[in-house]
């Protein structure tokens, strides 16, 4: 009898170690960079603090220096997204309505997705594609279920970058887990 109870205790101990390790990892992953010891996002030369060059004649053209390969490019200054294929051609581009918390320019990867949730502003959203956090708030693309592109309430910290429902569905199909997201000025 002693052997079976010691095996049971060993199993419980192993399970507890796994749970504590997982919770520790989650706590570190969600801690502010200043406390977590993690470096900031990997910035490419193109995604640095300076504004990427624009084609003055074609405002919706993909900015030079916005990375290479298949990626989502998000311009903080232009409130625009480009979905770029592996061959470097723009597959789609559209305007967005950002929240009041911006990610730092740099290169990220899609970290999580949700088909439908309630946003930090209390609005039901769908096709949520998250790629980072800033100022303690998750940052990602989403579409309001009722289709609006609201002006963020300054009293709330919101990292949702809102798209139309059609654009949200397009983003959902393109930006799967691990997809590169390049944020530029």
mmCIF file of C-alpha atoms in Angstrom:
data_model
loop_
_atom_site.group_PDB
_atom_site.id
_atom_site.type_symbol
_atom_site.label_atom_id
_atom_site.label_comp_id
_atom_site.label_asym_id
_atom_site.label_seq_id
_atom_site.Cartn_x
_atom_site.Cartn_y
_atom_site.Cartn_z
ATOM 1 C CA UNK A 1 0.000 0.000 0.000
ATOM 2 C CA UNK A 2 2.880 2.353 0.748
ATOM 3 C CA UNK A 3 4.190 2.053 -2.799
ATOM 4 C CA UNK A 4 0.922 3.090 -4.452
ATOM 5 C CA UNK A 5 0.467 6.104 -2.157
ATOM 6 C CA UNK A 6 4.072 7.232 -2.738
ATOM 7 C CA UNK A 7 3.470 6.987 -6.510
ATOM 8 C CA UNK A 8 0.317 9.044 -6.089
ATOM 9 C CA UNK A 9 2.182 11.689 -4.088
ATOM 10 C CA UNK A 10 4.972 11.770 -6.692
ATOM 11 C CA UNK A 11 2.373 12.266 -9.431
ATOM 12 C CA UNK A 12 0.723 15.118 -7.532
ATOM 13 C CA UNK A 13 4.115 16.715 -6.902
ATOM 14 C CA UNK A 14 5.034 16.515 -10.595
ATOM 15 C CA UNK A 15 1.682 18.020 -11.589
ATOM 16 C CA UNK A 16 2.144 20.840 -9.061
ATOM 17 C CA UNK A 17 5.619 21.607 -10.432
ATOM 18 C CA UNK A 18 4.221 21.809 -13.978
ATOM 19 C CA UNK A 19 1.388 24.129 -12.896
ATOM 20 C CA UNK A 20 3.731 26.412 -10.923
ATOM 21 C CA UNK A 21 6.157 26.540 -13.870
ATOM 22 C CA UNK A 22 3.339 27.419 -16.256
ATOM 23 C CA UNK A 23 2.007 30.149 -13.955
ATOM 24 C CA UNK A 24 5.524 31.559 -13.522
ATOM 25 C CA UNK A 25 5.966 31.677 -17.289
ATOM 26 C CA UNK A 26 2.598 33.420 -17.718
ATOM 27 C CA UNK A 27 3.459 35.956 -15.013
ATOM 28 C CA UNK A 28 6.782 36.776 -16.670
ATOM 29 C CA UNK A 29 5.198 36.968 -20.119
ATOM 30 C CA UNK A 30 2.640 39.500 -18.878
ATOM 31 C CA UNK A 31 4.935 41.554 -16.653
ATOM 32 C CA UNK A 32 5.990 45.021 -17.814
ATOM 33 C CA UNK A 33 9.286 44.873 -19.725
ATOM 34 C CA UNK A 34 10.954 46.961 -17.016
ATOM 35 C CA UNK A 35 10.219 44.233 -14.453
ATOM 36 C CA UNK A 36 10.465 41.103 -16.584
ATOM 37 C CA UNK A 37 14.057 41.428 -17.740
ATOM 38 C CA UNK A 38 12.899 40.813 -21.304
ATOM 39 C CA UNK A 39 14.332 42.963 -24.081
ATOM 40 C CA UNK A 40 11.975 45.124 -26.091
ATOM 41 C CA UNK A 41 10.645 44.066 -29.488
ATOM 42 C CA UNK A 42 13.201 43.198 -32.122
ATOM 43 C CA UNK A 43 13.345 46.330 -34.222
ATOM 44 C CA UNK A 44 14.558 46.178 -37.778
ATOM 45 C CA UNK A 45 16.261 49.147 -39.407
ATOM 46 C CA UNK A 46 13.050 49.809 -41.323
ATOM 47 C CA UNK A 47 10.850 49.650 -38.262
ATOM 48 C CA UNK A 48 12.879 52.033 -36.151
ATOM 49 C CA UNK A 49 11.634 55.211 -34.564
ATOM 50 C CA UNK A 50 11.979 57.310 -37.723
ATOM 51 C CA UNK A 51 9.130 57.369 -40.192
ATOM 52 C CA UNK A 52 9.487 55.007 -43.156
ATOM 53 C CA UNK A 53 9.587 56.791 -46.549
ATOM 54 C CA UNK A 54 6.208 57.126 -48.264
ATOM 55 C CA UNK A 55 5.177 57.330 -51.911
ATOM 56 C CA UNK A 56 3.665 60.836 -52.000
ATOM 57 C CA UNK A 57 1.655 60.079 -55.167
ATOM 58 C CA UNK A 58 0.161 56.831 -53.816
ATOM 59 C CA UNK A 59 -0.812 57.264 -50.166
ATOM 60 C CA UNK A 60 -1.909 53.624 -49.828
ATOM 61 C CA UNK A 61 1.371 52.248 -51.269
ATOM 62 C CA UNK A 62 3.433 50.013 -48.991
ATOM 63 C CA UNK A 63 6.104 52.178 -47.311
ATOM 64 C CA UNK A 64 9.720 51.432 -48.249
ATOM 65 C CA UNK A 65 11.723 49.802 -45.496
ATOM 66 C CA UNK A 66 8.740 48.048 -43.896
ATOM 67 C CA UNK A 67 10.394 44.639 -43.757
ATOM 68 C CA UNK A 68 10.579 41.640 -46.054
ATOM 69 C CA UNK A 69 8.663 38.441 -46.606
ATOM 70 C CA UNK A 70 5.106 37.636 -45.630
ATOM 71 C CA UNK A 71 3.925 40.066 -42.980
ATOM 72 C CA UNK A 72 1.336 42.474 -41.635
ATOM 73 C CA UNK A 73 2.576 46.072 -41.748
ATOM 74 C CA UNK A 74 0.883 48.548 -39.405
ATOM 75 C CA UNK A 75 1.622 52.285 -39.663
ATOM 76 C CA UNK A 76 1.038 54.230 -36.464
ATOM 77 C CA UNK A 77 1.098 57.598 -38.253
ATOM 78 C CA UNK A 78 -1.078 56.588 -41.216
ATOM 79 C CA UNK A 79 -3.598 54.380 -39.326
ATOM 80 C CA UNK A 80 -3.223 51.860 -42.139
ATOM 81 C CA UNK A 81 -2.478 48.146 -42.474
ATOM 82 C CA UNK A 82 -0.920 46.262 -45.379
ATOM 83 C CA UNK A 83 -1.094 42.469 -45.750
ATOM 84 C CA UNK A 84 2.026 41.491 -47.681
ATOM 85 C CA UNK A 85 2.541 38.101 -49.330
ATOM 86 C CA UNK A 86 5.751 36.067 -49.269
ATOM 87 C CA UNK A 87 6.728 37.507 -52.656
ATOM 88 C CA UNK A 88 6.497 41.085 -51.311
ATOM 89 C CA UNK A 89 3.278 42.028 -53.100
ATOM 90 C CA UNK A 90 0.501 43.773 -51.199
ATOM 91 C CA UNK A 91 -2.487 41.431 -50.986
ATOM 92 C CA UNK A 92 -4.695 43.974 -49.220
ATOM 93 C CA UNK A 93 -4.528 47.350 -47.500
ATOM 94 C CA UNK A 94 -7.077 49.201 -45.405
ATOM 95 C CA UNK A 95 -7.478 51.972 -42.888
ATOM 96 C CA UNK A 96 -7.872 51.231 -39.183
ATOM 97 C CA UNK A 97 -8.986 53.082 -36.067
ATOM 98 C CA UNK A 98 -6.448 52.567 -33.263
ATOM 99 C CA UNK A 99 -7.081 52.557 -29.533
ATOM 100 C CA UNK A 100 -5.250 55.014 -27.287
ATOM 101 C CA UNK A 101 -2.358 52.648 -26.426
ATOM 102 C CA UNK A 102 0.160 52.185 -29.247
ATOM 103 C CA UNK A 103 2.771 49.463 -29.614
ATOM 104 C CA UNK A 104 6.383 50.550 -30.075
ATOM 105 C CA UNK A 105 7.708 50.394 -33.647
ATOM 106 C CA UNK A 106 9.349 47.014 -34.197
ATOM 107 C CA UNK A 107 8.825 43.472 -35.395
ATOM 108 C CA UNK A 108 6.421 41.170 -33.561
ATOM 109 C CA UNK A 109 4.596 37.889 -34.146
ATOM 110 C CA UNK A 110 0.905 37.085 -33.729
ATOM 111 C CA UNK A 111 0.751 35.591 -30.237
ATOM 112 C CA UNK A 112 -2.943 34.799 -29.758
ATOM 113 C CA UNK A 113 -6.301 34.993 -31.477
ATOM 114 C CA UNK A 114 -9.929 34.965 -30.364
ATOM 115 C CA UNK A 115 -12.944 34.483 -32.620
ATOM 116 C CA UNK A 116 -15.113 36.760 -30.449
ATOM 117 C CA UNK A 117 -14.704 38.525 -27.094
ATOM 118 C CA UNK A 118 -15.627 41.768 -25.373
ATOM 119 C CA UNK A 119 -13.001 44.474 -25.906
ATOM 120 C CA UNK A 120 -11.447 46.501 -23.079
ATOM 121 C CA UNK A 121 -13.918 49.258 -23.973
ATOM 122 C CA UNK A 122 -16.888 46.921 -23.395
ATOM 123 C CA UNK A 123 -17.674 46.563 -27.114
ATOM 124 C CA UNK A 124 -18.240 43.031 -28.488
ATOM 125 C CA UNK A 125 -15.484 42.337 -31.045
ATOM 126 C CA UNK A 126 -14.605 39.505 -33.409
ATOM 127 C CA UNK A 127 -11.563 38.258 -35.327
ATOM 128 C CA UNK A 128 -9.146 39.378 -32.609
ATOM 129 C CA UNK A 129 -5.468 39.044 -33.590
ATOM 130 C CA UNK A 130 -3.092 39.999 -30.733
ATOM 131 C CA UNK A 131 0.617 40.603 -31.268
ATOM 132 C CA UNK A 132 1.976 42.431 -28.200
ATOM 133 C CA UNK A 133 1.092 44.379 -25.089
ATOM 134 C CA UNK A 134 1.873 47.960 -24.155
ATOM 135 C CA UNK A 135 1.188 49.898 -20.977
ATOM 136 C CA UNK A 136 -0.362 46.764 -19.451
ATOM 137 C CA UNK A 137 -2.895 46.353 -22.271
ATOM 138 C CA UNK A 138 -3.065 43.694 -25.000
ATOM 139 C CA UNK A 139 -2.582 45.193 -28.471
ATOM 140 C CA UNK A 140 -4.090 43.672 -31.575
ATOM 141 C CA UNK A 141 -6.474 43.975 -34.477
ATOM 142 C CA UNK A 142 -10.238 43.411 -34.129
ATOM 143 C CA UNK A 143 -13.598 44.305 -35.640
ATOM 144 C CA UNK A 144 -16.579 45.568 -33.651
ATOM 145 C CA UNK A 145 -19.513 43.197 -34.110
ATOM 146 C CA UNK A 146 -21.827 46.159 -34.772
ATOM 147 C CA UNK A 147 -19.337 47.445 -37.369
ATOM 148 C CA UNK A 148 -18.424 50.788 -35.816
ATOM 149 C CA UNK A 149 -14.929 52.305 -35.699
ATOM 150 C CA UNK A 150 -15.263 54.279 -32.461
ATOM 151 C CA UNK A 151 -13.045 57.022 -31.120
ATOM 152 C CA UNK A 152 -11.421 55.576 -27.995
ATOM 153 C CA UNK A 153 -12.660 56.770 -24.616
ATOM 154 C CA UNK A 154 -9.692 58.640 -23.078
ATOM 155 C CA UNK A 155 -10.675 57.332 -19.632
ATOM 156 C CA UNK A 156 -9.952 53.731 -20.741
ATOM 157 C CA UNK A 157 -6.687 52.161 -21.878
ATOM 158 C CA UNK A 158 -7.484 50.374 -25.139
ATOM 159 C CA UNK A 159 -5.049 48.526 -27.392
ATOM 160 C CA UNK A 160 -7.625 47.398 -29.928
ATOM 161 C CA UNK A 161 -6.832 48.474 -33.488
ATOM 162 C CA UNK A 162 -10.327 48.397 -35.002
ATOM 163 C CA UNK A 163 -11.075 47.348 -38.551
ATOM 164 C CA UNK A 164 -14.295 47.036 -40.519
ATOM 165 C CA UNK A 165 -15.917 43.609 -40.232
ATOM 166 C CA UNK A 166 -14.851 42.740 -43.784
ATOM 167 C CA UNK A 167 -11.257 43.822 -43.131
ATOM 168 C CA UNK A 168 -11.325 41.986 -39.793
ATOM 169 C CA UNK A 169 -12.239 38.749 -41.546
ATOM 170 C CA UNK A 170 -9.459 39.318 -44.098
ATOM 171 C CA UNK A 171 -6.958 39.909 -41.278
ATOM 172 C CA UNK A 172 -8.212 36.788 -39.449
ATOM 173 C CA UNK A 173 -7.548 34.619 -42.513
ATOM 174 C CA UNK A 174 -4.070 36.129 -43.093
ATOM 175 C CA UNK A 175 -2.639 36.649 -39.599
ATOM 176 C CA UNK A 176 -2.433 33.226 -37.992
ATOM 177 C CA UNK A 177 -0.331 32.415 -34.900
ATOM 178 C CA UNK A 178 3.315 33.279 -35.532
ATOM 179 C CA UNK A 179 2.629 35.626 -38.476
ATOM 180 C CA UNK A 180 5.111 38.521 -38.562
ATOM 181 C CA UNK A 181 3.703 41.963 -37.712
ATOM 182 C CA UNK A 182 5.877 45.013 -38.461
ATOM 183 C CA UNK A 183 4.892 48.260 -36.727
ATOM 184 C CA UNK A 184 6.252 51.440 -38.297
ATOM 185 C CA UNK A 185 5.756 55.165 -37.689
#
